[in-house]
Amino acid sequence: MQNAKRPAPNDQQDGDERKSKKKRDPAESELRRSIDMCSKHADAMGAIEIYDKVVAEGKMSFNQYSYNVLLYLCSSGATGSLKRGKSGNSERQKSNAQEKLTNSVSDEQKVHSNVEVDTSEEVVLTDEQKQLCLQRGFAVYEAMKLQGVPPNEATFTAVARLAVAKDDGDLAFDMVKQMAKAKLSPRLRSYSPALHTYCKLKNIEKAFEVDEHMLAAGVQPEESELEALLKLTADAGLEDKVYPLLHRIRTTVRGLSPSTAGVVQQWFESSAGANAGKSNWNSLPSQETVKAAYESRGGGWHGLGWLGRGSWEVKPSELDANGVCQECGEQLVTIDIDPKETVMFAKSLSELACQREGKSNEFKKFQGWLDRHGPFDVIVDGANVGLFNQNFGEGGFNFHQLNSVVKGIKEKVGSKREPLILLHHRRTRGGPASSSFAIKILNKWQETHAIYTTPTGSNDDWYWLFAAVKYKCILVTNDEMRDHLFQLLGNDFFPRWKERHQVRFSLSREGPVFHMPPPYSMLIQESVSGSWHIPKSGGEDVSAPVKWLCVTRTGQPNPEILKVEEKLNHLLAGAGETGPDSKPVEEANSELKQT
């Protein structure tokens, strides 16, 4: 949170917040509490009333934190995106305004967050209320500037979201540019309002200007932004922009959302898609050239542009256990991970862990322990396994379940080494750990150096992830690794590593069932023949087969396009009598564009 007494240009951390509490007078504390309650309940109207009352009384003024919460609520109300948090979700609303980040997360929270459920409830405002939020949001921003309260990234982002409500992409983009002048680092959420607005307005030039600005600032777009750009360019029939965008999606998104997959399918089924690469149909690269490019890039894509001729055939498909498409027979491949990337990733992971952990020396002790007792073939997220399916009345940490999974995965991979279990130390004391079985199994694991207990105040995610990366081994966990810790790791290498190393599990009466990494990469793949395979997001059911789109080129032009082209050619042949600008010719051209 922000320091209420001394507004700072960047988000403050808990330390400054604690220091300021003693200095805050009761009236200011009550104002802070009231604003936070409005944030919790997504009450934009209530926050505006509080602001008006404070201004009318003139006894105190809003600080940066309160202004940002108010601006966030106004921008959310104006764009129709207000959401009220449900049970235990109050912090989520506040974090949207100020992004208070914490490192310590309970095991129970992590287990229940494996399935990312939207527990928020949409708040419906009338058009008049949305308009009021828009007007008052801009007025509040002007008052903040007049008062001399320095804006931070959250401030500029909220104003950019206000600009979205009135389809003003230029203003939204200007907010990002002002951040640079204020020496603030923009985030993806800072760019997203401008980019989405320009895409909505079909302003291709400005949308890609935002995209270029974002990349130059070191900010990587995610699926939502790439989907917007893809739809914009696909609708405009810009094959030279669609192709690189598909590859950007390939490197960023593993399973495409239904909406993104829909945009991809519409492109391939469109007349522009059918004509993609037509200018090169008489000089397509040789199979040897394509194969060489394919292999040089590690497989999965060649990057030489649209191959083949004619319209595309898009069919739903699945892959067999070996990664062979059941529709076209294409063998999908595993995209190799550069060993140098893994080493660099392990190094950055270690540095991040030491920075973010409260006691960096504890993590260094763990690294030393690994050097003495490693290597390992399997790492087990003990908390995730022991608490799996235990969220019922009498459920609790299950040592029998953990032991079953540990024994099962060792047998599954045929390793002589014991798997390494990472578990918070409090799980080894009292409660379920007091049972005779738990005491016996814990002693066995300790004696064989098969368990490492993380200390108080530590986030054991850092520990099991680092161990798995260091030893390039598999990691047994159902954790989807979506929280802030994993967002720090970026969206390029980490998803690729996770895909190749994470082993998910389920439980049956016969024992644990392991879902090993597939023998192919779960991402868009472009073959040497010019065909495409598009993975669709499979949700949370790890046992369900992933659905794919199989896209192959028929070698034949779209028959509907041929029919219209024939009609147009016939009309043009008689243009000497009717003229090239005659009504029939115009109608045929219009029909061709719509086909």
XYZ file of C-alpha atoms in Angstrom, residues 70-81 133 137 157-159 161-162 165:
20
model
C -11.218 6.718 -6.051
C -9.849 6.935 -9.605
C -9.808 3.156 -9.877
C -13.452 2.926 -8.796
C -14.500 5.732 -11.159
C -12.675 4.192 -14.119
C -14.116 0.754 -13.355
C -17.599 2.229 -13.069
C -17.248 4.217 -16.284
C -16.097 1.154 -18.245
C -18.664 -1.183 -16.700
C -16.024 -3.378 -15.076
C -18.231 8.030 -12.918
C -13.168 10.625 -12.525
C -3.419 3.834 -15.619
C -6.745 4.740 -14.008
C -7.008 7.872 -16.165
C -9.072 3.502 -18.327
C -11.317 6.562 -18.055
C -14.948 4.876 -21.592
